[in-house]
Amino acid sequence: MIQAIVFLPLLAALVAGLGQRVIGNVPSKIITTGALFTSCALSWPIFLSFVMGTGEAGVTPVLHWVSSGALQFNWELRVDTLTAVMLVVITTVSALVHLYSWGYMEEDPDQPRFFAYLSLFTFAMLMLVTANNLVQMFFGWEGVGLASYLLIGFWYKKPSANAAAIKAFVVNRVGDLGFMLGIFGTFLVFGTVSIPEILAAAPGMAGSSITFMGMRLDTMTILCLLLFIGAMGKSAQLGLHTWLPDAMEGPTPVSALIHAATMVTAGVFMVCRLSPMFETAPIALGVVTFVGAATCLFAATVGTTQWDIKRVIAYSTCSQLGYMFFAAGVGAYGAAMFHLFTHAFFKALLFLGAGSVIHAMHHEQDMRYYGGLRKHIPLTFWAMMMGTLAITGVGIAGVAGFAGFHSKDGILEAAFAAGGGGVVAFWVGIFAALLTSFYSWRLVFLTFYGKPRWEESEHIQHAVHGEHEDPSEEHSADDHAHAHHHHDAHGDGTAGYHPHESPVSMLIPLVVLSIGAVFAGFVFAHPFIYPEEGLAFWKGSIAFDEHLMHAAHEVPTWVKWTPFAVMAIGLFLAWNSYIRNTSLPARFVAQFKLLHQFLYNKWYFDELYNILFVKPAFAIGRFFWKRGDEGTIDRFGPDGAAALVQGGTRLAVRLQSGYVYGYAFVMLLGLVGLASWAMVNFL
């Protein structure tokens, strides 16, 4: 069964990708979507068996892979509780994204290529989560990196899409360098890349030291920090986060698949999979906590100022990943995985809902040109409402709540119960929850409430009059591939324009994900984070701290109610600013102009990196290009040889005049020279 789950997407990707011109659009979509729904249908029974306590962990061999001295390992598919959770997350979201893309990419001429890339990405992610050794994990790790590059730059005629794809690829290579060094170091220390063997031996290495960069340092701390650098890149943590917002240049289904539910969670998965290693390195866990909390705060502050609907949700993703990491940092790995699980449903819902809004608004993504859409696209509105209620953590402690209420509150309670740095992370998470509520409801109010502001958008006016831009142009908006041209029936601007609800293939995934956003937290909270059930559920697949989770459920009442309070405050602030008193945001920006500019420009990380890394890299490259390649190698190498040959040719041409008296004169010179040589030597 596990072989079918993993390899069906690969088979579908090969058929659709290699045979696209032969089989056409519809068969390609049927094959890839059918394969993903089959994998999804096979994954849920495995997950539910672990939930009910009947599942058994196991390893399925595929083939013998590498045998080189001490480095020997097989290609094996590992299935345990952690894998089962990731299987349902990956296959469910991917299957729904495939179905959603039927409508969203309907008019794109390269549909088989798009669906092949989606399936290839899914296969790589499944390889990552079923890995039984670090090399196989790295194979999947790099596979999702490649697939994300292809999907982000899918519209390769757009310079902005190409730039975003390259940026994602390069930034992830920085993180992957740390991950590779971590794998090399782990093999050096443990003599194996087998994950079960490494985790079994990890406690025995606690307190040992290793020479690293000329210094004697704690072995497990160094290994865990190097591995965590890889997680920072893949999961867009502060410092290596800059690629994630730009990745919104890809089609919206790509955003939902890669940057909400799967690829960006690979880092969280890796830390939880190797949690017994991290438990032996308290300093490394402290770094994980700090980076997660800092990322949570950073992304939430930036999200409050963005106008692009997809960028707001992208920064929200970055912030929620911060929650997951600081949960892992305090030792609450079950809570981190629970938030990963629920986040997959409501964040994919928000991204796909945003895609439905963009579809309705002729690909306009600026929320300033929305307004009053709830009456025109009611199903999309209610789906976005479910996602917003979930991400803001609406619920009543001890009673019921949406998905994010159970998982995010579980993280905050565990952080408070952990004490020390966990308390700092708790307060950072509380403030981020306030900001999350504000920017999430701000998105809802700007998009679905108030007066329509469509007539102010030049982009929508172009679409209304049939003047849609070329998607290959740099200035064009994001999702042009499925453009619909609506003409003004009355000749007065927007009189003939009405936002339209998305097709059924796009609405069905919204309905399914809405169910997950409402019930996923309530249904699965006990096996994920409750002490007794959680200890049985995880069955050694992660380091589940039963005592910490007991303490988390016994925190003071005010700790349990604080997330709800800040959610309500954020809701009130958004309502007061964008419904009741719409002039307030402009006055706030005028009063705190520098703060707003700082947040709107994303803390100037891109500008800083441009000065520190990009410009010097280009300068060094230009130097080696002009002075090295052209000025030295080419000058004295191929160009020099060519110049020598050319000069010799010119001389030879001059000697070959074609006149007999010229040749006779040369012969005479030769005879004179020969006679002179003979006279000097023999007389």
Short mmCIF file of C-alpha atoms in Angstrom, two decimals, residues 240-678:
data_model
loop_
_atom_site.label_atom_id
_atom_site.label_comp_id
_atom_site.label_asym_id
_atom_site.label_seq_id
_atom_site.Cartn_x
_atom_site.Cartn_y
_atom_site.Cartn_z
CA LEU A 240 16.31 32.63 5.32
CA HIS A 241 12.69 33.70 4.90
CA THR A 242 13.01 36.18 2.04
CA TRP A 243 12.08 33.69 -0.69
CA LEU A 244 8.62 32.84 0.65
CA PRO A 245 6.68 36.06 -0.13
CA ASP A 246 8.24 36.34 -3.61
CA ALA A 247 7.20 32.75 -4.29
CA MET A 248 3.64 34.07 -4.67
CA GLU A 249 4.60 34.78 -8.30
CA GLY A 250 3.60 31.20 -9.06
CA PRO A 251 -0.04 30.29 -9.76
CA THR A 252 -2.23 30.39 -6.65
CA PRO A 253 -2.64 26.58 -6.46
CA VAL A 254 1.15 26.40 -6.17
CA SER A 255 1.02 28.74 -3.18
CA ALA A 256 -1.56 26.54 -1.50
CA LEU A 257 0.37 23.34 -2.12
CA ILE A 258 3.98 24.33 -1.56
CA HIS A 259 3.87 27.32 0.71
CA ALA A 260 1.01 26.46 3.03
CA ALA A 261 0.81 22.76 3.69
CA THR A 262 3.75 20.75 2.43
CA MET A 263 7.21 22.01 1.46
CA VAL A 264 7.47 24.69 4.13
CA THR A 265 6.54 22.14 6.79
CA ALA A 266 9.48 19.91 5.84
CA GLY A 267 11.72 21.69 8.34
CA VAL A 268 9.24 21.17 11.16
CA PHE A 269 8.89 17.51 10.19
CA MET A 270 12.67 17.05 10.17
CA VAL A 271 13.13 18.58 13.64
CA CYS A 272 10.33 16.40 15.03
CA ARG A 273 11.66 13.27 13.30
CA LEU A 274 15.09 13.89 14.84
CA SER A 275 13.65 15.10 18.16
CA PRO A 276 15.64 12.52 20.23
CA MET A 277 18.78 14.14 18.82
CA PHE A 278 17.59 17.64 19.65
CA GLU A 279 16.65 16.56 23.16
CA THR A 280 20.35 15.92 23.84
CA ALA A 281 21.25 19.50 22.79
CA PRO A 282 19.54 22.09 25.04
CA ILE A 283 21.44 24.95 23.43
CA ALA A 284 20.21 23.95 19.99
CA LEU A 285 16.64 23.75 21.31
CA GLY A 286 17.07 27.25 22.73
CA VAL A 287 18.12 28.48 19.29
CA VAL A 288 15.08 26.77 17.74
CA THR A 289 12.82 28.48 20.28
CA PHE A 290 14.37 31.90 19.72
CA VAL A 291 14.33 31.70 15.91
CA GLY A 292 10.75 30.40 15.89
CA ALA A 293 9.50 33.16 18.20
CA ALA A 294 11.39 35.86 16.27
CA THR A 295 9.97 34.60 12.97
CA CYS A 296 6.48 34.49 14.44
CA LEU A 297 6.74 38.13 15.51
CA PHE A 298 8.48 39.40 12.37
CA ALA A 299 6.04 37.90 9.89
CA ALA A 300 2.97 38.96 11.89
CA THR A 301 4.13 42.59 11.99
CA VAL A 302 4.80 42.65 8.25
CA GLY A 303 1.47 41.01 7.47
CA THR A 304 -0.42 43.94 9.01
CA THR A 305 0.82 46.35 6.32
CA GLN A 306 0.59 44.37 3.07
CA TRP A 307 -2.08 45.03 0.43
CA ASP A 308 -1.56 42.02 -1.82
CA ILE A 309 -4.03 39.37 -0.64
CA LYS A 310 -1.62 36.49 -1.32
CA ARG A 311 1.30 38.21 0.40
CA VAL A 312 -0.75 38.71 3.55
CA ILE A 313 -1.46 34.98 3.64
CA ALA A 314 2.20 34.22 2.79
CA TYR A 315 3.46 36.18 5.79
CA SER A 316 0.79 34.49 7.85
CA THR A 317 2.30 31.15 6.81
CA CYS A 318 5.74 32.36 7.87
CA SER A 319 4.34 33.41 11.26
CA GLN A 320 2.51 30.12 11.85
CA LEU A 321 5.68 28.19 11.06
CA GLY A 322 7.33 30.22 13.80
CA TYR A 323 4.71 28.88 16.23
CA MET A 324 5.54 25.33 15.18
CA PHE A 325 9.27 25.83 15.68
CA PHE A 326 9.10 27.41 19.10
CA ALA A 327 6.75 24.60 20.13
CA ALA A 328 9.44 22.13 19.07
CA GLY A 329 12.06 24.26 20.81
CA VAL A 330 10.34 23.94 24.19
CA GLY A 331 9.92 20.19 23.68
CA ALA A 332 6.24 20.15 22.67
CA TYR A 333 6.77 18.21 19.44
CA GLY A 334 3.24 16.81 19.51
CA ALA A 335 1.81 20.35 19.67
CA ALA A 336 4.07 21.42 16.79
CA MET A 337 2.82 18.55 14.64
CA PHE A 338 -0.78 19.21 15.66
CA HIS A 339 -0.51 22.82 14.47
CA LEU A 340 1.15 21.59 11.28
CA PHE A 341 -1.82 19.26 10.77
CA THR A 342 -4.56 21.83 11.36
CA HIS A 343 -2.63 24.59 9.58
CA ALA A 344 -2.60 22.49 6.42
CA PHE A 345 -6.39 22.67 6.24
CA PHE A 346 -7.07 26.29 7.07
CA LYS A 347 -4.06 27.77 5.29
CA ALA A 348 -4.69 25.79 2.09
CA LEU A 349 -8.31 26.97 2.41
CA LEU A 350 -7.21 30.61 2.70
CA PHE A 351 -4.87 30.39 -0.28
CA LEU A 352 -7.41 28.66 -2.49
CA GLY A 353 -10.09 31.08 -1.28
CA ALA A 354 -7.78 33.96 -2.21
CA GLY A 355 -7.38 32.35 -5.63
CA SER A 356 -11.15 32.28 -5.99
CA VAL A 357 -11.30 35.98 -5.13
CA ILE A 358 -8.54 36.75 -7.64
CA HIS A 359 -10.42 34.69 -10.22
CA ALA A 360 -13.56 36.72 -9.54
CA MET A 361 -11.71 40.04 -9.74
CA HIS A 362 -9.91 39.51 -13.05
CA HIS A 363 -6.64 38.67 -11.30
CA GLU A 364 -6.49 41.85 -9.27
CA GLN A 365 -4.64 41.07 -6.02
CA ASP A 366 -4.65 44.48 -4.34
CA MET A 367 -7.24 44.44 -1.56
CA ARG A 368 -7.70 48.20 -1.91
CA TYR A 369 -9.63 47.45 -5.10
CA TYR A 370 -11.98 44.90 -3.59
CA GLY A 371 -14.93 45.53 -1.26
CA GLY A 372 -18.49 44.24 -0.97
CA LEU A 373 -17.74 40.86 -2.52
CA ARG A 374 -19.67 38.71 -0.06
CA LYS A 375 -22.89 39.17 -2.03
CA HIS A 376 -21.26 38.30 -5.35
CA ILE A 377 -19.18 35.26 -4.34
CA PRO A 378 -21.00 33.95 -1.25
CA LEU A 379 -19.49 30.47 -1.12
CA THR A 380 -15.97 31.84 -1.40
CA PHE A 381 -16.87 34.34 1.33
CA TRP A 382 -18.04 31.65 3.76
CA ALA A 383 -15.01 29.49 2.99
CA MET A 384 -12.69 32.40 3.75
CA MET A 385 -14.66 33.05 6.93
CA MET A 386 -14.10 29.47 8.06
CA GLY A 387 -10.39 29.79 7.36
CA THR A 388 -10.20 33.12 9.19
CA LEU A 389 -12.08 31.78 12.23
CA ALA A 390 -9.63 28.87 12.29
CA ILE A 391 -6.39 30.83 11.93
CA THR A 392 -7.40 33.47 14.46
CA GLY A 393 -8.17 30.76 17.01
CA VAL A 394 -11.84 31.41 17.67
CA GLY A 395 -13.10 29.13 20.43
CA ILE A 396 -14.00 28.86 24.09
CA ALA A 397 -11.51 27.16 26.41
CA GLY A 398 -12.81 23.83 27.62
CA VAL A 399 -15.83 23.90 25.30
CA ALA A 400 -15.20 24.02 21.53
CA GLY A 401 -13.36 25.93 18.87
CA PHE A 402 -12.09 25.97 15.32
CA ALA A 403 -8.96 24.09 14.24
CA GLY A 404 -6.45 26.82 15.01
CA PHE A 405 -7.94 27.37 18.47
CA HIS A 406 -6.99 23.88 19.63
CA SER A 407 -3.55 23.66 18.04
CA LYS A 408 -2.28 27.22 18.59
CA ASP A 409 -3.56 27.35 22.16
CA GLY A 410 -1.87 24.00 22.77
CA ILE A 411 1.44 25.51 21.64
CA LEU A 412 1.04 28.62 23.81
CA GLU A 413 0.09 26.61 26.89
CA ALA A 414 3.05 24.26 26.39
CA ALA A 415 5.43 27.21 25.97
CA PHE A 416 4.18 28.78 29.20
CA ALA A 417 4.42 25.47 31.05
CA ALA A 418 8.00 24.93 29.82
CA GLY A 419 9.20 28.00 31.71
CA GLY A 420 12.42 29.92 31.01
CA GLY A 421 12.69 30.86 27.36
CA GLY A 422 9.32 29.23 26.78
CA VAL A 423 7.62 32.01 28.77
CA VAL A 424 9.22 34.61 26.49
CA ALA A 425 8.03 32.63 23.48
CA PHE A 426 4.56 32.51 25.04
CA TRP A 427 4.29 36.30 25.26
CA VAL A 428 5.71 36.73 21.77
CA GLY A 429 3.14 34.21 20.54
CA ILE A 430 0.36 36.09 22.33
CA PHE A 431 1.32 39.37 20.68
CA ALA A 432 1.61 37.60 17.31
CA ALA A 433 -1.88 36.14 17.88
CA LEU A 434 -3.19 39.68 18.34
CA LEU A 435 -1.58 40.76 15.07
CA THR A 436 -2.78 37.59 13.33
CA SER A 437 -6.35 38.37 14.31
CA PHE A 438 -5.96 41.97 13.13
CA TYR A 439 -4.49 41.27 9.68
CA SER A 440 -6.76 38.27 9.06
CA TRP A 441 -9.94 40.22 9.79
CA ARG A 442 -8.49 43.19 7.93
CA LEU A 443 -8.27 40.93 4.87
CA VAL A 444 -11.89 39.82 5.31
CA PHE A 445 -13.25 43.34 5.82
CA LEU A 446 -11.31 44.88 2.93
CA THR A 447 -12.31 42.06 0.58
CA PHE A 448 -15.89 41.24 1.44
CA TYR A 449 -17.32 44.27 3.27
CA GLY A 450 -17.69 47.97 2.60
CA LYS A 451 -18.36 49.68 -0.70
CA PRO A 452 -17.08 48.15 -3.95
CA ARG A 453 -13.86 49.83 -5.05
CA TRP A 454 -13.47 47.98 -8.33
CA GLU A 455 -13.76 51.06 -10.57
CA GLU A 456 -10.48 52.34 -9.12
CA SER A 457 -8.45 49.43 -10.51
CA GLU A 458 -6.93 50.01 -13.93
CA HIS A 459 -6.22 46.29 -14.19
CA ILE A 460 -9.90 45.40 -13.79
CA GLN A 461 -10.88 48.13 -16.26
CA HIS A 462 -8.53 46.61 -18.85
CA ALA A 463 -10.11 43.21 -18.32
CA VAL A 464 -13.65 44.65 -18.51
CA HIS A 465 -12.89 46.22 -21.87
CA GLY A 466 -11.11 43.17 -23.22
CA GLU A 467 -7.70 44.83 -22.92
CA HIS A 468 -6.09 42.10 -20.87
CA GLU A 469 -2.33 42.33 -20.60
CA ASP A 470 0.16 39.83 -21.90
CA PRO A 471 1.19 37.50 -19.04
CA SER A 472 4.74 37.53 -20.35
CA GLU A 473 5.06 41.26 -19.67
CA GLU A 474 6.92 42.27 -16.54
CA HIS A 475 4.22 44.66 -15.33
CA SER A 476 1.37 42.19 -15.59
CA ALA A 477 -0.47 40.90 -12.53
CA ASP A 478 -0.02 37.47 -11.02
CA ASP A 479 -2.52 34.99 -12.36
CA HIS A 480 -3.07 35.69 -16.06
CA ALA A 481 -3.16 32.13 -17.29
CA HIS A 482 -6.92 31.68 -17.08
CA ALA A 483 -8.01 35.19 -18.05
CA HIS A 484 -11.68 35.79 -18.87
CA HIS A 485 -12.49 38.84 -20.94
CA HIS A 486 -15.65 40.63 -19.80
CA HIS A 487 -16.88 43.52 -21.90
CA ASP A 488 -18.81 46.56 -20.69
CA ALA A 489 -22.32 46.17 -22.00
CA HIS A 490 -23.23 49.79 -21.27
CA GLY A 491 -20.02 51.55 -22.20
CA ASP A 492 -19.65 53.29 -18.84
CA GLY A 493 -16.67 51.67 -17.15
CA THR A 494 -17.86 49.00 -14.75
CA ALA A 495 -21.56 49.04 -15.49
CA GLY A 496 -21.34 45.69 -17.25
CA TYR A 497 -18.95 44.10 -14.79
CA HIS A 498 -20.00 41.74 -12.01
CA PRO A 499 -17.65 39.55 -9.94
CA HIS A 500 -18.38 35.91 -10.64
CA GLU A 501 -18.23 32.82 -8.46
CA SER A 502 -15.63 30.21 -9.33
CA PRO A 503 -16.45 26.97 -11.19
CA VAL A 504 -17.47 23.84 -9.29
CA SER A 505 -14.02 22.25 -9.56
CA MET A 506 -12.66 25.19 -7.53
CA LEU A 507 -15.50 25.29 -5.01
CA ILE A 508 -15.46 21.61 -4.01
CA PRO A 509 -11.95 21.85 -2.48
CA LEU A 510 -13.06 24.96 -0.58
CA VAL A 511 -15.97 23.05 0.95
CA VAL A 512 -13.81 20.06 1.92
CA LEU A 513 -11.08 22.23 3.43
CA SER A 514 -13.70 24.26 5.30
CA ILE A 515 -14.81 21.07 7.03
CA GLY A 516 -11.19 20.46 8.05
CA ALA A 517 -10.81 24.04 9.27
CA VAL A 518 -13.87 23.64 11.49
CA PHE A 519 -13.45 20.11 12.87
CA ALA A 520 -9.79 19.01 12.53
CA GLY A 521 -8.77 20.54 15.84
CA PHE A 522 -11.73 19.31 17.88
CA VAL A 523 -11.63 15.76 16.50
CA PHE A 524 -7.89 15.11 16.74
CA ALA A 525 -6.77 17.18 19.73
CA HIS A 526 -6.71 14.23 22.15
CA PRO A 527 -4.35 11.90 20.26
CA PHE A 528 -2.00 14.72 19.32
CA ILE A 529 -1.48 16.65 22.56
CA TYR A 530 -3.28 15.07 25.50
CA PRO A 531 -0.79 13.26 27.78
CA GLU A 532 -2.07 9.67 27.94
CA GLU A 533 -3.55 9.53 24.44
CA GLY A 534 -0.58 11.36 22.93
CA LEU A 535 1.95 9.02 24.49
CA ALA A 536 0.13 6.06 22.93
CA PHE A 537 -0.51 7.82 19.62
CA TRP A 538 3.06 8.87 18.88
CA LYS A 539 4.50 5.50 19.98
CA GLY A 540 8.09 6.64 19.99
CA SER A 541 8.03 8.29 16.57
CA ILE A 542 8.81 11.60 18.29
CA ALA A 543 10.11 12.55 21.73
CA PHE A 544 6.73 13.08 23.42
CA ASP A 545 7.13 14.79 26.81
CA GLU A 546 4.20 13.51 28.85
CA HIS A 547 5.07 15.66 31.87
CA LEU A 548 5.22 18.85 29.81
CA MET A 549 1.84 18.16 28.25
CA HIS A 550 0.37 17.46 31.70
CA ALA A 551 1.72 20.81 32.84
CA ALA A 552 0.36 22.48 29.70
CA HIS A 553 -3.16 21.34 30.51
CA GLU A 554 -2.83 22.58 34.09
CA VAL A 555 -1.70 26.14 33.38
CA PRO A 556 -3.62 28.98 35.09
CA THR A 557 -7.00 29.93 33.69
CA TRP A 558 -5.78 33.34 32.53
CA VAL A 559 -3.22 31.61 30.29
CA LYS A 560 -6.01 29.63 28.63
CA TRP A 561 -8.17 32.72 28.10
CA THR A 562 -5.48 35.17 26.98
CA PRO A 563 -5.35 33.92 23.34
CA PHE A 564 -9.13 34.36 23.06
CA ALA A 565 -8.88 37.86 24.55
CA VAL A 566 -6.21 39.04 22.11
CA MET A 567 -8.15 37.46 19.22
CA ALA A 568 -11.17 39.54 20.21
CA ILE A 569 -9.03 42.68 20.52
CA GLY A 570 -7.57 42.11 17.05
CA LEU A 571 -11.05 41.59 15.63
CA PHE A 572 -12.28 44.82 17.23
CA LEU A 573 -9.28 46.82 15.96
CA ALA A 574 -9.78 45.55 12.41
CA TRP A 575 -13.54 46.24 12.51
CA ASN A 576 -13.02 49.71 13.96
CA SER A 577 -10.36 50.54 11.36
CA TYR A 578 -11.90 49.13 8.20
CA ILE A 579 -15.66 49.15 8.83
CA ARG A 580 -16.57 51.74 11.46
CA ASN A 581 -13.87 54.41 11.06
CA THR A 582 -12.18 53.90 7.72
CA SER A 583 -10.05 57.04 8.02
CA LEU A 584 -8.22 55.64 11.06
CA PRO A 585 -5.58 53.57 9.16
CA ALA A 586 -4.50 56.59 7.09
CA ARG A 587 -4.20 58.72 10.24
CA PHE A 588 -2.19 55.99 11.96
CA VAL A 589 0.20 55.74 9.01
CA ALA A 590 0.64 59.52 8.96
CA GLN A 591 1.35 59.53 12.70
CA PHE A 592 3.78 56.58 12.62
CA LYS A 593 5.19 56.93 9.13
CA LEU A 594 8.65 55.54 9.89
CA LEU A 595 7.24 52.48 11.68
CA HIS A 596 4.84 51.81 8.83
CA GLN A 597 7.62 52.12 6.24
CA PHE A 598 9.81 49.78 8.27
CA LEU A 599 7.10 47.12 8.44
CA TYR A 600 5.81 47.63 4.90
CA ASN A 601 9.34 47.16 3.57
CA LYS A 602 9.67 43.88 5.51
CA TRP A 603 12.20 45.20 8.02
CA TYR A 604 14.43 45.99 4.98
CA PHE A 605 15.82 42.46 4.90
CA ASP A 606 15.82 42.40 1.09
CA GLU A 607 17.64 45.72 0.89
CA LEU A 608 20.15 44.61 3.52
CA TYR A 609 20.83 41.32 1.74
CA ASN A 610 21.14 43.19 -1.53
CA ILE A 611 23.93 45.32 -0.04
CA LEU A 612 25.68 42.54 1.87
CA PHE A 613 25.41 39.63 -0.53
CA VAL A 614 23.83 40.35 -3.91
CA LYS A 615 25.86 43.37 -5.02
CA PRO A 616 29.21 41.93 -3.80
CA ALA A 617 28.39 38.63 -5.52
CA PHE A 618 27.68 40.43 -8.78
CA ALA A 619 30.82 42.54 -8.38
CA ILE A 620 32.97 39.45 -7.80
CA GLY A 621 31.33 37.69 -10.72
CA ARG A 622 31.87 40.73 -12.95
CA PHE A 623 35.53 40.91 -11.90
CA PHE A 624 36.20 37.27 -12.73
CA TRP A 625 34.22 37.63 -15.94
CA LYS A 626 35.96 40.75 -17.26
CA ARG A 627 39.43 40.44 -15.69
CA GLY A 628 39.60 36.68 -15.31
CA ASP A 629 37.77 35.04 -18.22
CA GLU A 630 38.05 37.78 -20.83
CA GLY A 631 41.14 39.65 -19.61
CA THR A 632 43.35 36.66 -18.78
CA ILE A 633 42.09 33.25 -19.86
CA ASP A 634 40.54 34.33 -23.15
CA ARG A 635 43.27 36.87 -23.88
CA PHE A 636 46.15 34.43 -23.51
CA GLY A 637 44.14 31.31 -24.31
CA PRO A 638 41.69 30.88 -27.18
CA ASP A 639 41.56 34.59 -28.11
CA GLY A 640 45.38 34.85 -28.00
CA ALA A 641 45.84 31.74 -30.12
CA ALA A 642 43.22 32.97 -32.56
CA ALA A 643 44.97 36.36 -32.81
CA LEU A 644 48.31 34.64 -33.44
CA VAL A 645 46.82 32.52 -36.19
CA GLN A 646 45.09 35.55 -37.66
CA GLY A 647 48.34 37.55 -37.66
CA GLY A 648 50.21 34.69 -39.28
CA THR A 649 47.47 34.40 -41.86
CA ARG A 650 47.74 38.08 -42.76
CA LEU A 651 51.52 37.68 -43.21
CA ALA A 652 51.05 34.59 -45.35
CA VAL A 653 48.46 36.43 -47.46
CA ARG A 654 50.94 39.21 -48.13
CA LEU A 655 53.56 36.70 -49.25
CA GLN A 656 51.12 34.98 -51.62
CA SER A 657 50.85 37.87 -54.11
CA GLY A 658 50.14 35.75 -57.19
CA TYR A 659 52.80 37.52 -59.34
CA VAL A 660 55.61 35.42 -60.93
CA TYR A 661 58.26 38.10 -60.40
CA GLY A 662 57.37 38.13 -56.72
CA TYR A 663 57.89 34.39 -56.38
CA ALA A 664 61.12 34.69 -58.44
CA PHE A 665 62.36 37.41 -56.11
CA VAL A 666 61.65 35.19 -53.08
CA MET A 667 63.48 32.31 -54.75
CA LEU A 668 66.43 34.64 -55.44
CA LEU A 669 66.51 35.68 -51.79
CA GLY A 670 66.50 32.04 -50.84
CA LEU A 671 69.39 31.26 -53.15
CA VAL A 672 71.36 34.25 -51.84
CA GLY A 673 70.75 33.12 -48.30
CA LEU A 674 71.77 29.55 -49.09
CA ALA A 675 74.92 30.70 -50.89
CA SER A 676 75.81 32.99 -48.02
CA TRP A 677 75.38 30.17 -45.50
CA ALA A 678 77.59 27.87 -47.64
#
